[in-house]
Structure formats: structure tokens, C-alpha cells
PDB file of C-alpha atoms and ligand atoms in Angstrom:
ATOM      1  CA  MET A   1      17.963   1.023 -11.747  1.00 93.00           C
ATOM      2  CA  HIS A   2      15.259   2.585 -13.889  1.00 96.00           C
ATOM      3  CA  HIS A   3      12.882   4.859 -11.966  1.00 96.00           C
ATOM      4  CA  LEU A   4       9.857   2.665 -12.773  1.00 97.00           C
ATOM      5  CA  LEU A   5      11.568  -0.527 -11.614  1.00 98.00           C
ATOM      6  CA  GLU A   6      12.698   1.159  -8.403  1.00 97.00           C
ATOM      7  CA  LYS A   7       9.096   2.065  -7.647  1.00 98.00           C
ATOM      8  CA  LEU A   8       7.835  -1.416  -8.476  1.00 98.00           C
ATOM      9  CA  ASN A   9      10.476  -2.959  -6.232  1.00 98.00           C
ATOM     10  CA  TRP A  10       9.475  -0.585  -3.447  1.00 98.00           C
ATOM     11  CA  ARG A  11       5.829  -1.618  -3.593  1.00 98.00           C
ATOM     12  CA  TYR A  12       4.582  -4.761  -1.896  1.00 98.00           C
ATOM     13  CA  ALA A  13       1.247  -6.220  -0.901  1.00 98.00           C
ATOM     14  CA  THR A  14       0.898  -4.292   2.344  1.00 98.00           C
ATOM     15  CA  LYS A  15      -0.261  -6.403   5.273  1.00 98.00           C
ATOM     16  CA  GLN A  16      -0.321  -3.700   7.937  1.00 98.00           C
ATOM     17  CA  PHE A  17      -1.341  -0.133   7.220  1.00 98.00           C
ATOM     18  CA  ASP A  18      -0.737   2.801   9.552  1.00 98.00           C
ATOM     19  CA  PRO A  19      -4.327   3.744  10.478  1.00 98.00           C
ATOM     20  CA  ASN A  20      -3.236   7.318  11.287  1.00 98.00           C
ATOM     21  CA  LYS A  21      -1.968   8.209   7.828  1.00 98.00           C
ATOM     22  CA  GLN A  22      -4.297   9.462   5.110  1.00 98.00           C
ATOM     23  CA  VAL A  23      -3.808   9.666   1.363  1.00 98.00           C
ATOM     24  CA  GLY A  24      -4.288  13.272   0.228  1.00 98.00           C
ATOM     25  CA  ASP A  25      -7.125  14.304  -2.100  1.00 98.00           C
ATOM     26  CA  GLN A  26      -4.757  15.296  -4.891  1.00 98.00           C
ATOM     27  CA  ASP A  27      -2.961  11.925  -4.882  1.00 98.00           C
ATOM     28  CA  LEU A  28      -6.282  10.104  -4.731  1.00 98.00           C
ATOM     29  CA  GLU A  29      -7.489  11.996  -7.768  1.00 98.00           C
ATOM     30  CA  ILE A  30      -4.326  11.087  -9.703  1.00 98.00           C
ATOM     31  CA  MET A  31      -4.905   7.430  -8.835  1.00 98.00           C
ATOM     32  CA  GLN A  32      -8.535   7.596  -9.909  1.00 98.00           C
ATOM     33  CA  ARG A  33      -7.591   9.326 -13.156  1.00 98.00           C
ATOM     34  CA  SER A  34      -5.029   6.571 -13.810  1.00 98.00           C
ATOM     35  CA  VAL A  35      -7.751   3.947 -13.469  1.00 98.00           C
ATOM     36  CA  ARG A  36      -9.978   5.963 -15.788  1.00 98.00           C
ATOM     37  CA  LEU A  37      -7.293   5.702 -18.475  1.00 98.00           C
ATOM     38  CA  ALA A  38      -7.059   1.899 -18.343  1.00 98.00           C
ATOM     39  CA  ALA A  39      -7.442   0.087 -21.632  1.00 98.00           C
ATOM     40  CA  THR A  40     -10.603  -2.032 -21.865  1.00 98.00           C
ATOM     41  CA  SER A  41     -12.041  -4.266 -24.548  1.00 98.00           C
ATOM     42  CA  TYR A  42     -13.634  -1.966 -27.192  1.00 98.00           C
ATOM     43  CA  GLY A  43     -13.263   0.838 -24.610  1.00 98.00           C
ATOM     44  CA  LEU A  44     -16.415  -0.265 -22.785  1.00 98.00           C
ATOM     45  CA  GLN A  45     -15.060   0.273 -19.243  1.00 98.00           C
ATOM     46  CA  PRO A  46     -17.284  -2.505 -17.859  1.00 98.00           C
ATOM     47  CA  PHE A  47     -16.291  -1.922 -14.246  1.00 98.00           C
ATOM     48  CA  ARG A  48     -16.929   0.523 -11.435  1.00 98.00           C
ATOM     49  CA  VAL A  49     -14.841   1.235  -8.354  1.00 99.00           C
ATOM     50  CA  VAL A  50     -16.705   1.664  -5.096  1.00 98.00           C
ATOM     51  CA  MET A  51     -14.824   3.850  -2.600  1.00 98.00           C
ATOM     52  CA  VAL A  52     -15.992   2.733   0.817  1.00 98.00           C
ATOM     53  CA  ASN A  53     -15.682   5.612   3.253  1.00 95.00           C
ATOM     54  CA  ASP A  54     -18.079   4.576   6.024  1.00 98.00           C
ATOM     55  CA  PRO A  55     -16.073   2.987   8.900  1.00 98.00           C
ATOM     56  CA  GLU A  56     -19.039   0.836   9.955  1.00 98.00           C
ATOM     57  CA  VAL A  57     -19.418  -0.590   6.470  1.00 98.00           C
ATOM     58  CA  ARG A  58     -15.683  -1.236   6.383  1.00 98.00           C
ATOM     59  CA  GLU A  59     -15.975  -3.212   9.642  1.00 98.00           C
ATOM     60  CA  GLN A  60     -18.661  -5.374   8.027  1.00 98.00           C
ATOM     61  CA  LEU A  61     -16.495  -5.869   4.955  1.00 98.00           C
ATOM     62  CA  LYS A  62     -13.539  -6.872   7.123  1.00 98.00           C
ATOM     63  CA  SER A  63     -15.608  -9.733   8.543  1.00 98.00           C
ATOM     64  CA  ALA A  64     -16.426 -10.783   4.974  1.00 98.00           C
ATOM     65  CA  ALA A  65     -12.697 -10.637   4.154  1.00 98.00           C
ATOM     66  CA  TYR A  66     -11.653 -13.151   6.801  1.00 98.00           C
ATOM     67  CA  GLY A  67     -10.688 -10.406   9.243  1.00 98.00           C
ATOM     68  CA  GLN A  68      -7.907  -8.945   7.083  1.00 98.00           C
ATOM     69  CA  SER A  69      -6.963  -5.695   8.814  1.00 98.00           C
ATOM     70  CA  GLN A  70      -6.143  -3.797   5.621  1.00 98.00           C
ATOM     71  CA  ILE A  71      -9.881  -3.374   4.997  1.00 98.00           C
ATOM     72  CA  THR A  72     -10.315  -1.095   8.010  1.00 98.00           C
ATOM     73  CA  ASP A  73      -6.800   0.261   8.634  1.00 98.00           C
ATOM     74  CA  ALA A  74      -5.953   1.595   5.185  1.00 98.00           C
ATOM     75  CA  SER A  75      -6.626   5.224   4.377  1.00 98.00           C
ATOM     76  CA  HIS A  76      -9.022   4.446   1.508  1.00 98.00           C
ATOM     77  CA  LEU A  77     -10.763   1.262   0.438  1.00 98.00           C
ATOM     78  CA  ALA A  78     -11.405   0.684  -3.258  1.00 99.00           C
ATOM     79  CA  VAL A  79     -13.624  -2.226  -4.272  1.00 99.00           C
ATOM     80  CA  PHE A  80     -13.184  -2.966  -7.973  1.00 99.00           C
ATOM     81  CA  CYS A  81     -16.483  -4.277  -9.317  1.00 99.00           C
ATOM     82  CA  ALA A  82     -17.229  -5.859 -12.675  1.00 98.00           C
ATOM     83  CA  LYS A  83     -20.493  -5.235 -14.469  1.00 98.00           C
ATOM     84  CA  THR A  84     -22.583  -8.389 -14.602  1.00 98.00           C
ATOM     85  CA  ASP A  85     -24.140  -7.554 -17.965  1.00 98.00           C
ATOM     86  CA  MET A  86     -23.552  -5.651 -21.204  1.00 98.00           C
ATOM     87  CA  SER A  87     -26.866  -4.296 -22.414  1.00 98.00           C
ATOM     88  CA  PRO A  88     -27.539  -2.772 -25.862  1.00 98.00           C
ATOM     89  CA  GLU A  89     -28.436   0.470 -24.032  1.00 98.00           C
ATOM     90  CA  TYR A  90     -25.014   0.537 -22.371  1.00 98.00           C
ATOM     91  CA  VAL A  91     -23.338   0.057 -25.756  1.00 98.00           C
ATOM     92  CA  ASP A  92     -25.549   2.795 -27.277  1.00 98.00           C
ATOM     93  CA  ASP A  93     -24.576   5.187 -24.501  1.00 98.00           C
ATOM     94  CA  TYR A  94     -20.911   4.465 -25.206  1.00 98.00           C
ATOM     95  CA  MET A  95     -21.455   5.023 -28.940  1.00 98.00           C
ATOM     96  CA  ALA A  96     -23.096   8.386 -28.201  1.00 98.00           C
ATOM     97  CA  ARG A  97     -20.148   9.461 -26.023  1.00 98.00           C
ATOM     98  CA  LEU A  98     -17.688   8.201 -28.624  1.00 98.00           C
ATOM     99  CA  ALA A  99     -19.387  10.176 -31.394  1.00 98.00           C
ATOM    100  CA  THR A 100     -19.439  13.320 -29.253  1.00 98.00           C
ATOM    101  CA  ALA A 101     -15.807  13.003 -28.118  1.00 98.00           C
ATOM    102  CA  ARG A 102     -14.565  12.478 -31.672  1.00 98.00           C
ATOM    103  CA  ASN A 103     -16.974  14.868 -33.313  1.00 98.00           C
ATOM    104  CA  LEU A 104     -18.576  12.203 -35.500  1.00 98.00           C
ATOM    105  CA  PRO A 105     -22.172  11.715 -36.612  1.00 98.00           C
ATOM    106  CA  ILE A 106     -23.815   8.827 -34.740  1.00 97.00           C
ATOM    107  CA  SER A 107     -24.189   7.024 -38.085  1.00 98.00           C
ATOM    108  CA  ALA A 108     -20.376   6.777 -38.288  1.00 98.00           C
ATOM    109  CA  VAL A 109     -20.191   4.637 -35.141  1.00 98.00           C
ATOM    110  CA  GLU A 110     -23.318   2.519 -35.669  1.00 98.00           C
ATOM    111  CA  GLY A 111     -21.390  -0.317 -37.313  1.00 98.00           C
ATOM    112  CA  PHE A 112     -18.951  -0.453 -34.412  1.00 98.00           C
ATOM    113  CA  GLY A 113     -21.836  -0.578 -31.937  1.00 98.00           C
ATOM    114  CA  ASN A 114     -23.470  -3.400 -33.885  1.00 98.00           C
ATOM    115  CA  THR A 115     -20.212  -5.375 -33.883  1.00 98.00           C
ATOM    116  CA  ILE A 116     -20.049  -5.129 -30.090  1.00 98.00           C
ATOM    117  CA  LYS A 117     -23.726  -6.036 -29.676  1.00 98.00           C
ATOM    118  CA  GLY A 118     -23.278  -9.000 -32.021  1.00 98.00           C
ATOM    119  CA  GLN A 119     -20.372 -10.316 -29.965  1.00 97.00           C
ATOM    120  CA  VAL A 120     -22.262  -9.818 -26.707  1.00 98.00           C
ATOM    121  CA  ASP A 121     -25.269 -11.665 -28.187  1.00 97.00           C
ATOM    122  CA  SER A 122     -23.123 -14.748 -28.699  1.00 96.00           C
ATOM    123  CA  MET A 123     -22.086 -14.867 -25.021  1.00 97.00           C
ATOM    124  CA  ASP A 124     -23.965 -16.310 -22.067  1.00 97.00           C
ATOM    125  CA  ALA A 125     -24.295 -14.317 -18.830  1.00 97.00           C
ATOM    126  CA  ALA A 126     -21.351 -16.027 -17.098  1.00 98.00           C
ATOM    127  CA  THR A 127     -19.079 -15.382 -20.082  1.00 98.00           C
ATOM    128  CA  ILE A 128     -20.031 -11.687 -20.115  1.00 98.00           C
ATOM    129  CA  THR A 129     -19.272 -11.323 -16.395  1.00 98.00           C
ATOM    130  CA  ALA A 130     -15.937 -13.146 -16.827  1.00 98.00           C
ATOM    131  CA  TRP A 131     -15.081 -10.848 -19.760  1.00 98.00           C
ATOM    132  CA  ASN A 132     -15.921  -7.789 -17.654  1.00 98.00           C
ATOM    133  CA  LYS A 133     -13.848  -9.105 -14.752  1.00 98.00           C
ATOM    134  CA  ARG A 134     -10.787  -9.363 -16.977  1.00 98.00           C
ATOM    135  CA  GLN A 135     -11.110  -5.671 -17.795  1.00 98.00           C
ATOM    136  CA  THR A 136     -11.441  -4.923 -14.087  1.00 98.00           C
ATOM    137  CA  TYR A 137      -8.018  -6.453 -13.425  1.00 98.00           C
ATOM    138  CA  ILE A 138      -6.407  -4.179 -15.996  1.00 98.00           C
ATOM    139  CA  ALA A 139      -7.814  -1.259 -14.014  1.00 98.00           C
ATOM    140  CA  LEU A 140      -6.392  -2.810 -10.846  1.00 98.00           C
ATOM    141  CA  GLY A 141      -2.970  -2.873 -12.533  1.00 98.00           C
ATOM    142  CA  HIS A 142      -3.206   0.874 -13.154  1.00 98.00           C
ATOM    143  CA  TRP A 143      -4.221   1.436  -9.523  1.00 98.00           C
ATOM    144  CA  LEU A 144      -1.216  -0.564  -8.276  1.00 98.00           C
ATOM    145  CA  ILE A 145       1.314   1.150 -10.512  1.00 98.00           C
ATOM    146  CA  ALA A 146      -0.104   4.615  -9.857  1.00 98.00           C
ATOM    147  CA  ALA A 147       0.130   3.946  -6.116  1.00 98.00           C
ATOM    148  CA  ALA A 148       3.777   2.887  -6.441  1.00 98.00           C
ATOM    149  CA  GLU A 149       4.561   5.988  -8.495  1.00 98.00           C
ATOM    150  CA  LEU A 150       3.046   8.209  -5.779  1.00 98.00           C
ATOM    151  CA  HIS A 151       4.753   6.302  -2.946  1.00 98.00           C
ATOM    152  CA  ILE A 152       1.401   5.100  -1.700  1.00 98.00           C
ATOM    153  CA  ASP A 153       1.003   1.584  -0.371  1.00 98.00           C
ATOM    154  CA  CYS A 154      -1.618  -0.820  -1.618  1.00 98.00           C
ATOM    155  CA  CYS A 155      -2.717  -4.413  -1.178  1.00 98.00           C
ATOM    156  CA  PRO A 156      -4.555  -6.179  -3.989  1.00 98.00           C
ATOM    157  CA  MET A 157      -6.964  -8.628  -2.360  1.00 98.00           C
ATOM    158  CA  GLU A 158      -9.088 -11.501  -3.562  1.00 98.00           C
ATOM    159  CA  GLY A 159      -9.366 -13.011  -0.112  1.00 98.00           C
ATOM    160  CA  PHE A 160     -12.980 -12.061   0.524  1.00 98.00           C
ATOM    161  CA  ASP A 161     -16.459 -13.482   0.127  1.00 98.00           C
ATOM    162  CA  ALA A 162     -17.739 -11.768  -3.018  1.00 98.00           C
ATOM    163  CA  GLU A 163     -21.374 -12.644  -2.349  1.00 98.00           C
ATOM    164  CA  LYS A 164     -21.202 -11.009   1.067  1.00 98.00           C
ATOM    165  CA  PHE A 165     -19.454  -7.946  -0.373  1.00 98.00           C
ATOM    166  CA  ASP A 166     -22.165  -7.680  -3.041  1.00 98.00           C
ATOM    167  CA  GLU A 167     -24.835  -7.846  -0.364  1.00 98.00           C
ATOM    168  CA  ILE A 168     -23.223  -5.354   2.045  1.00 98.00           C
ATOM    169  CA  LEU A 169     -22.570  -2.826  -0.736  1.00 98.00           C
ATOM    170  CA  GLY A 170     -25.875  -3.411  -2.566  1.00 98.00           C
ATOM    171  CA  LEU A 171     -23.988  -4.199  -5.760  1.00 98.00           C
ATOM    172  CA  LYS A 172     -26.381  -6.693  -7.345  1.00 98.00           C
ATOM    173  CA  GLU A 173     -29.053  -4.021  -7.723  1.00 98.00           C
ATOM    174  CA  GLN A 174     -26.524  -1.930  -9.618  1.00 98.00           C
ATOM    175  CA  GLY A 175     -25.572  -4.766 -11.966  1.00 98.00           C
ATOM    176  CA  LEU A 176     -22.149  -5.113 -10.354  1.00 98.00           C
ATOM    177  CA  THR A 177     -20.156  -7.766  -8.526  1.00 98.00           C
ATOM    178  CA  ALA A 178     -17.135  -7.256  -6.261  1.00 99.00           C
ATOM    179  CA  THR A 179     -14.103  -8.614  -8.078  1.00 98.00           C
ATOM    180  CA  VAL A 180     -10.935  -7.437  -6.380  1.00 98.00           C
ATOM    181  CA  VAL A 181     -10.308  -5.134  -3.454  1.00 98.00           C
ATOM    182  CA  ALA A 182      -7.434  -2.677  -3.214  1.00 98.00           C
ATOM    183  CA  PRO A 183      -6.994  -0.625  -0.039  1.00 98.00           C
ATOM    184  CA  ILE A 184      -4.445   2.182  -0.200  1.00 99.00           C
ATOM    185  CA  GLY A 185      -2.597   4.106   2.476  1.00 98.00           C
ATOM    186  CA  TYR A 186       0.783   4.038   4.146  1.00 98.00           C
ATOM    187  CA  ARG A 187       2.604   1.020   5.539  1.00 98.00           C
ATOM    188  CA  SER A 188       2.917   0.539   9.268  1.00 98.00           C
ATOM    189  CA  GLU A 189       6.499   0.535  10.530  1.00 97.00           C
ATOM    190  CA  GLU A 190       5.664  -2.799  12.112  1.00 97.00           C
ATOM    191  CA  ASP A 191       4.881  -4.524   8.816  1.00 97.00           C
ATOM    192  CA  ALA A 192       7.727  -7.046   8.487  1.00 95.00           C
ATOM    193  CA  MET A 193       6.639  -7.874   4.923  1.00 97.00           C
ATOM    194  CA  ALA A 194       7.856  -4.453   3.783  1.00 97.00           C
ATOM    195  CA  LYS A 195      11.409  -5.759   3.877  1.00 94.00           C
ATOM    196  CA  ALA A 196      10.731  -9.211   2.434  1.00 97.00           C
ATOM    197  CA  ALA A 197      12.734 -10.060  -0.675  1.00 97.00           C
ATOM    198  CA  LYS A 198      10.772 -10.260  -3.908  1.00 97.00           C
ATOM    199  CA  VAL A 199      10.182 -13.795  -5.156  1.00 98.00           C
ATOM    200  CA  ARG A 200       9.880 -13.707  -8.921  1.00 98.00           C
ATOM    201  CA  LEU A 201      10.759 -16.012 -11.783  1.00 98.00           C
ATOM    202  CA  PRO A 202      13.771 -14.994 -13.852  1.00 98.00           C
ATOM    203  CA  LEU A 203      12.971 -13.220 -17.124  1.00 98.00           C
ATOM    204  CA  GLU A 204      14.100 -16.212 -19.177  1.00 97.00           C
ATOM    205  CA  LYS A 205      11.445 -18.372 -17.523  1.00 97.00           C
ATOM    206  CA  LEU A 206       8.723 -15.746 -17.730  1.00 98.00           C
ATOM    207  CA  PHE A 207       9.304 -14.825 -21.362  1.00 98.00           C
ATOM    208  CA  ILE A 208       9.384 -17.549 -23.943  1.00 97.00           C
ATOM    209  CA  ASN A 209      11.202 -16.652 -27.110  1.00 95.00           C
ATOM    210  CA  LYS A 210      10.037 -18.481 -30.190  1.00 95.00           C
TER     211      LYS A 210
HETATM  212  C1  FMN B 301      -5.449 -10.906  -7.444  1.00 75.12           C
HETATM  213  C2  FMN B 301      -4.659 -10.856  -6.170  1.00 75.12           C
HETATM  214  C3  FMN B 301      -5.241 -11.253  -4.976  1.00 75.12           C
HETATM  215  C4  FMN B 301      -4.539 -11.150  -3.765  1.00 75.12           C
HETATM  216  N1  FMN B 301      -5.181 -11.402  -2.574  1.00 75.12           N
HETATM  217  C5  FMN B 301      -4.547 -11.089  -1.411  1.00 75.12           C
HETATM  218  C6  FMN B 301      -5.249 -11.115  -0.172  1.00 75.12           C
HETATM  219  O1  FMN B 301      -6.443 -11.418  -0.095  1.00 75.12           O
HETATM  220  N2  FMN B 301      -4.572 -10.775   0.954  1.00 75.12           N
HETATM  221  C7  FMN B 301      -3.256 -10.392   0.933  1.00 75.12           C
HETATM  222  O2  FMN B 301      -2.703 -10.067   1.995  1.00 75.12           O
HETATM  223  N3  FMN B 301      -2.559 -10.366  -0.231  1.00 75.12           N
HETATM  224  C8  FMN B 301      -3.174 -10.686  -1.397  1.00 75.12           C
HETATM  225  N4  FMN B 301      -2.490 -10.601  -2.597  1.00 75.12           N
HETATM  226  C9  FMN B 301      -1.075 -10.210  -2.600  1.00 75.12           C
HETATM  227  C10 FMN B 301      -0.130 -11.283  -3.168  1.00 75.12           C
HETATM  228  O3  FMN B 301       0.011 -12.330  -2.242  1.00 75.12           O
HETATM  229  C11 FMN B 301       1.203 -10.615  -3.504  1.00 75.12           C
HETATM  230  O4  FMN B 301       0.984  -9.627  -4.482  1.00 75.12           O
HETATM  231  C12 FMN B 301       2.234 -11.616  -4.020  1.00 75.12           C
HETATM  232  O5  FMN B 301       2.565 -12.549  -3.025  1.00 75.12           O
HETATM  233  C13 FMN B 301       3.515 -10.926  -4.497  1.00 75.12           C
HETATM  234  O6  FMN B 301       4.077 -10.150  -3.463  1.00 75.12           O
HETATM  235  P1  FMN B 301       4.277  -8.561  -3.556  1.00 75.12           P
HETATM  236  O7  FMN B 301       3.047  -7.991  -4.199  1.00 75.12           O
HETATM  237  O8  FMN B 301       4.408  -8.128  -2.121  1.00 75.12           O
HETATM  238  O9  FMN B 301       5.506  -8.296  -4.357  1.00 75.12           O
HETATM  239  C14 FMN B 301      -3.185 -10.721  -3.792  1.00 75.12           C
HETATM  240  C15 FMN B 301      -2.598 -10.350  -5.018  1.00 75.12           C
HETATM  241  C16 FMN B 301      -3.326 -10.384  -6.180  1.00 75.12           C
HETATM  242  C17 FMN B 301      -2.692  -9.883  -7.463  1.00 75.12           C
END
């Protein structure tokens, strides 16, 4: 089996983490750099990932996640948050970084910036947040695959009260909303789900040839 498929078969949505095992700094940095490289619409990166290190805060978040133990037992807790807006200033900042990175005069990227601002102008607030959330899930995909590659366990989680997460983490003030949570660490030997067979549609159902 191809190396990548072996890793993806090995991974599973971890239900029980070993609370005594920690992900090393070097591996964590590789995972974070993988997320940084995620593709996003226009390259806007309209998400942030909050790493929750405070055990007391993690206890509060567990209550807001229906008591799911991964929130407190995993080595690291990443809360993927979507931006709730897309301001002209944010786009301008991106244009400035784009011009610098590619050694272009700002005038060369002005048209691109105006295209983005024009599209954003035609969207209402809910549509902008939904757009940003879609980008956030692409980043989650990178996080999941990077974890598998590094033999790190992960559990993508939507089973939480986003409003409570936003409140506990003070996200609203930062123009963010909790979208999907992804603790990482190492599976507990007691997690029976580690050996559960994968349930997936066959390729011919998943891919429709026209
Ligand atoms: C967006 C999303 C939300 C999920 N939410 C939860 C969750 O709250 N709790 C949980 O234990 N698993 C959660 N899962 C895990 C899925 O149930 C799991 O990925 C799916 O059943 C396939 O199994 P596998 O990932 O172990 O192969 C979630 C997965 C995704 C992608």
C-alpha cells in the first residue's frame, strides 16, 4: 500500500487519548507549518488557530463540548476559528504582504485587492463567515494529514457549543468564532476505536465519472 494511504488508514478519530504522552515541540511546529501552507480563497487565510494550553480553560471547554474527554486528555488542543468579517483593512494588509513577498510595487496588486473587496461588498455578514469557515476546514484537513504523517493522533470535533467556546476564549472581541476543534496527542491503549474497521463508500460511488 502507498505510504500516504497506510498513514491515512492508521489514523482515526481518537476517542481516548493517553494523558501522559506529549507531542514534541518539533512535531508541533511541523503541524503548524502544514496548516500555514493550506490553500485559501484568494490566499486570505481567514482563520486563526487558538492553542489552548491552560488546563483550567480546557476543563471549561470540556463542559461546553458535552464532556468529551479528548478536550482535556490530549497533549495539545487546537481550536480552529473562522474570522467573522473581511474588512478592507485586512485585504490591504494582505496586499502589502503580497507585494513585499513577490517584490512588486503596491500598484501592481491594487486591482487584485479591489476585486476581493468588490466580492466581499456583495456578501452579507453571514455569507462572509460561512465563506471563512470553509477555508478553516481546508486548514483542518492539513492538520489531520500532517498528524497522520507524524504518527500523531487527532480527533476532529464539531460536537461543542460554539457560542460557549467563543465566550470562554474571548473570540468575539477578536472577530473570530470557534468552528472546529482538533486535539492532538497519542491514543490510549484502551481506545477500542483504534482497531475499528474503516467504513467508507467504494471509489465508484464516491467518484462520478461523466
Ligand atoms: C467535522 C467533523 C466533526 C466531528 N465531530 C466529532 C466529535 O465531536 N466527536 C468525535 O468523537 N468525533 C467527531 N468526528 C469524527 C468522525 O465521527 C469520524 O471522523 C468519522 O466517523 C470517520 O471515522 P475515522 O475518522 O475514525 O476514520 C468529527 C469528524 C469531523 C470531520
